[in-house]
PDB file of C-alpha atoms in Angstrom:
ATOM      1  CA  UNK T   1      11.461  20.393  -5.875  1.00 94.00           C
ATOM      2  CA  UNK T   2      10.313  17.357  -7.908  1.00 97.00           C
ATOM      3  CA  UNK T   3       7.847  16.163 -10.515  1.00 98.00           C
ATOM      4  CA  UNK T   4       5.966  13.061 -11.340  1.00 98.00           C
ATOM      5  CA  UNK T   5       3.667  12.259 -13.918  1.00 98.00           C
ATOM      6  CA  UNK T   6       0.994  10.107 -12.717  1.00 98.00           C
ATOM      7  CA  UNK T   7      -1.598   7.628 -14.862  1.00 98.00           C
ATOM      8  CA  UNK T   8      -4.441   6.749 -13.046  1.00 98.00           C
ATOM      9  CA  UNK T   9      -6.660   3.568 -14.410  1.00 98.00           C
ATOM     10  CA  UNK T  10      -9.585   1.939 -13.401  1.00 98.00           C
ATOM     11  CA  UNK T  11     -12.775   4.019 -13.107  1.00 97.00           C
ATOM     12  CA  UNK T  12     -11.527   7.139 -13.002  1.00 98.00           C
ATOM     13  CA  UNK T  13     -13.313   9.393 -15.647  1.00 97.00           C
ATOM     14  CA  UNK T  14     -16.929  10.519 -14.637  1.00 96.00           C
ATOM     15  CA  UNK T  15     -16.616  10.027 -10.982  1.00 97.00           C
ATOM     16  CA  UNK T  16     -15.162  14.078  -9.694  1.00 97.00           C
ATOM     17  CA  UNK T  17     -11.488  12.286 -10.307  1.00 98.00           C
ATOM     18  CA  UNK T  18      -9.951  15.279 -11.839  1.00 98.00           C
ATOM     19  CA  UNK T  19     -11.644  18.100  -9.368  1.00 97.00           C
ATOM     20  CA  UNK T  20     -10.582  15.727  -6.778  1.00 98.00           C
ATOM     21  CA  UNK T  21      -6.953  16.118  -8.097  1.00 98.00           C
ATOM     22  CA  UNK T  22      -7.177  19.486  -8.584  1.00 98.00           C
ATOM     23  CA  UNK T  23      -8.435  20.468  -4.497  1.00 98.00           C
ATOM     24  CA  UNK T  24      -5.868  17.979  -3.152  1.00 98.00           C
ATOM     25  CA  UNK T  25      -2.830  19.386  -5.204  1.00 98.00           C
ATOM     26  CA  UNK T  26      -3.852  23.154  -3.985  1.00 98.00           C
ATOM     27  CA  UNK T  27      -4.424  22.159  -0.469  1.00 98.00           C
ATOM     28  CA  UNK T  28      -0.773  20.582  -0.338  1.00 98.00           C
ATOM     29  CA  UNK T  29       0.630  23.359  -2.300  1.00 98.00           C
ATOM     30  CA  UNK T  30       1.441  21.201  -5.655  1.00 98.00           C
ATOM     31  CA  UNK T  31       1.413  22.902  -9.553  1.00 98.00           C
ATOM     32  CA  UNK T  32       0.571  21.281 -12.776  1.00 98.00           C
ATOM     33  CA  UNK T  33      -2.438  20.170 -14.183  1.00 98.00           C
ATOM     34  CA  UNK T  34      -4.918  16.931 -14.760  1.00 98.00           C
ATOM     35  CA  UNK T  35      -6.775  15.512 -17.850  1.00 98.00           C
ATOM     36  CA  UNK T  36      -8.675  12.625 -18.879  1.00 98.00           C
ATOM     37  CA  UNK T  37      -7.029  10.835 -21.742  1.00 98.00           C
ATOM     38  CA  UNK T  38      -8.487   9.420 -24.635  1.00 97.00           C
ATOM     39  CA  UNK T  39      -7.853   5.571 -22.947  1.00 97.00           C
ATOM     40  CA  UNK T  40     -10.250   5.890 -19.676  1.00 97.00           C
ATOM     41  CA  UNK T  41      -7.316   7.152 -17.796  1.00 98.00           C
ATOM     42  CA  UNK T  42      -6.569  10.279 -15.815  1.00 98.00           C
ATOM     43  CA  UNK T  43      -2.943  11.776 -16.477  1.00 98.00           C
ATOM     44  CA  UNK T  44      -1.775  13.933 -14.011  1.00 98.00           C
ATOM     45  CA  UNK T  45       1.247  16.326 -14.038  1.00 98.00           C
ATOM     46  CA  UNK T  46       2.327  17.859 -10.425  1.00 98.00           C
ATOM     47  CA  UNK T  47       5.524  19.872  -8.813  1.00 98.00           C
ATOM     48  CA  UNK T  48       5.821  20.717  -5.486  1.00 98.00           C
ATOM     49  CA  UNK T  49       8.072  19.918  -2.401  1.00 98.00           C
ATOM     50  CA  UNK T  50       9.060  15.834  -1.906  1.00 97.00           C
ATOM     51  CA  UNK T  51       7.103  15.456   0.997  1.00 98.00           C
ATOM     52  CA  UNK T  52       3.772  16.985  -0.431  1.00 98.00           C
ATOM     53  CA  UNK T  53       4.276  15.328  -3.783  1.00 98.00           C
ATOM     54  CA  UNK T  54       4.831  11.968  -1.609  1.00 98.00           C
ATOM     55  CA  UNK T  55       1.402  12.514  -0.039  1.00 98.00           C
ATOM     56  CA  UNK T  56      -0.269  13.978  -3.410  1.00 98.00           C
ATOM     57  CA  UNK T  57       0.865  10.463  -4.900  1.00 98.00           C
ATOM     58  CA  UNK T  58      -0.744   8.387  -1.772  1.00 98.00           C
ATOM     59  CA  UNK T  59      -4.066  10.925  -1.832  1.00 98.00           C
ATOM     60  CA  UNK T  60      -4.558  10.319  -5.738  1.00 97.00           C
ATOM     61  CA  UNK T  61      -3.724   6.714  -5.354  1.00 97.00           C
ATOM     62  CA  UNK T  62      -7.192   6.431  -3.003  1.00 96.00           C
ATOM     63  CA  UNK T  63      -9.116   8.885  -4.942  1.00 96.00           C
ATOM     64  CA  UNK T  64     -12.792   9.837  -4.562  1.00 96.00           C
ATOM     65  CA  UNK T  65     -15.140   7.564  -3.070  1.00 95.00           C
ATOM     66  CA  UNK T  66     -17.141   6.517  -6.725  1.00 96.00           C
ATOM     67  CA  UNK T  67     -13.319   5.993  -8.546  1.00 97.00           C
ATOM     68  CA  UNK T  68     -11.726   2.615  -8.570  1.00 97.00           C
ATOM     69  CA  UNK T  69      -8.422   2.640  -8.578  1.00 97.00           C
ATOM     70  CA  UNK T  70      -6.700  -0.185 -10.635  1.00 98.00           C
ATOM     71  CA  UNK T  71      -3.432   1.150 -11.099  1.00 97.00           C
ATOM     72  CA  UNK T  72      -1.261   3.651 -10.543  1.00 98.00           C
ATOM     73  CA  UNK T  73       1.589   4.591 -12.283  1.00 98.00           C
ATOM     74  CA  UNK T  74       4.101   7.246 -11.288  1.00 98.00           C
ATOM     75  CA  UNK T  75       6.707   8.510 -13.372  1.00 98.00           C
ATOM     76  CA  UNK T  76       9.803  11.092 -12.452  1.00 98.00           C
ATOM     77  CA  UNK T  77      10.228  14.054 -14.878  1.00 98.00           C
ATOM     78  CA  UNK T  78      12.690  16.915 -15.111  1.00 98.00           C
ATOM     79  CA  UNK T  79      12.107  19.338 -12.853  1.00 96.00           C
ATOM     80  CA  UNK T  80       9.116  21.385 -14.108  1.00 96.00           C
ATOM     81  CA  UNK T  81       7.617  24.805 -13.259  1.00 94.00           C
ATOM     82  CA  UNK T  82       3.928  25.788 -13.156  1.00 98.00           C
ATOM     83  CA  UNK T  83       1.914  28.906 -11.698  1.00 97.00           C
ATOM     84  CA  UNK T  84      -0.885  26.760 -10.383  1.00 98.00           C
ATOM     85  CA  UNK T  85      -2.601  23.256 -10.502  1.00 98.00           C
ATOM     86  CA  UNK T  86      -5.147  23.208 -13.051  1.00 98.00           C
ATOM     87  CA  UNK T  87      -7.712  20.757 -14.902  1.00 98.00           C
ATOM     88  CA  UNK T  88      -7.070  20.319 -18.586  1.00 97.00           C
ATOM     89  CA  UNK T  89      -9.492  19.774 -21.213  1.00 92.00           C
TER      90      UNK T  89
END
């Protein structure tokens, strides 16, 4: 198992960037959450196997088709555990 936290910046907030997050991470089996942050970016929190994280990473990296990505930052974190992936408000 791993986790990552991931910032996402560029135009991220008002585009379906979090509901985007939140179908990808349940169709490749990953827990934790996203929220929008104060900033403009999207923080996003997610555990799962290395190979689905590895492809949750390159999915969120693209995004939705009305986000612009600028920049993507992932972060390793202590191994976390979560019952499901879920937007947070």
């Amino acid at each position: 198992m791993r986790t990552v936290r991931v910032r996402v910046y560029g135009r991220v907030q008002g585009v379906g960037f979090r509901y985007y997050t939140l179908h990808t991470a349940r169709a490749l089996g990953i827990t934790g959450y996203v929220r929008n942050e104060y900033d403009g970016s999207v923080e996003i929190v997610g555990a799962g196997e290395e190979a689905s994280i590895d492809e949750f990473v390159q999915r969120v990296d693209r995004g939705p088709v009305r986000a612009h990505i600028s920049k993507c930052l992932v972060e390793e974190l202590p191994e976390q555990h979560f019952t499901d992936f879920e937007v947070r408000y």
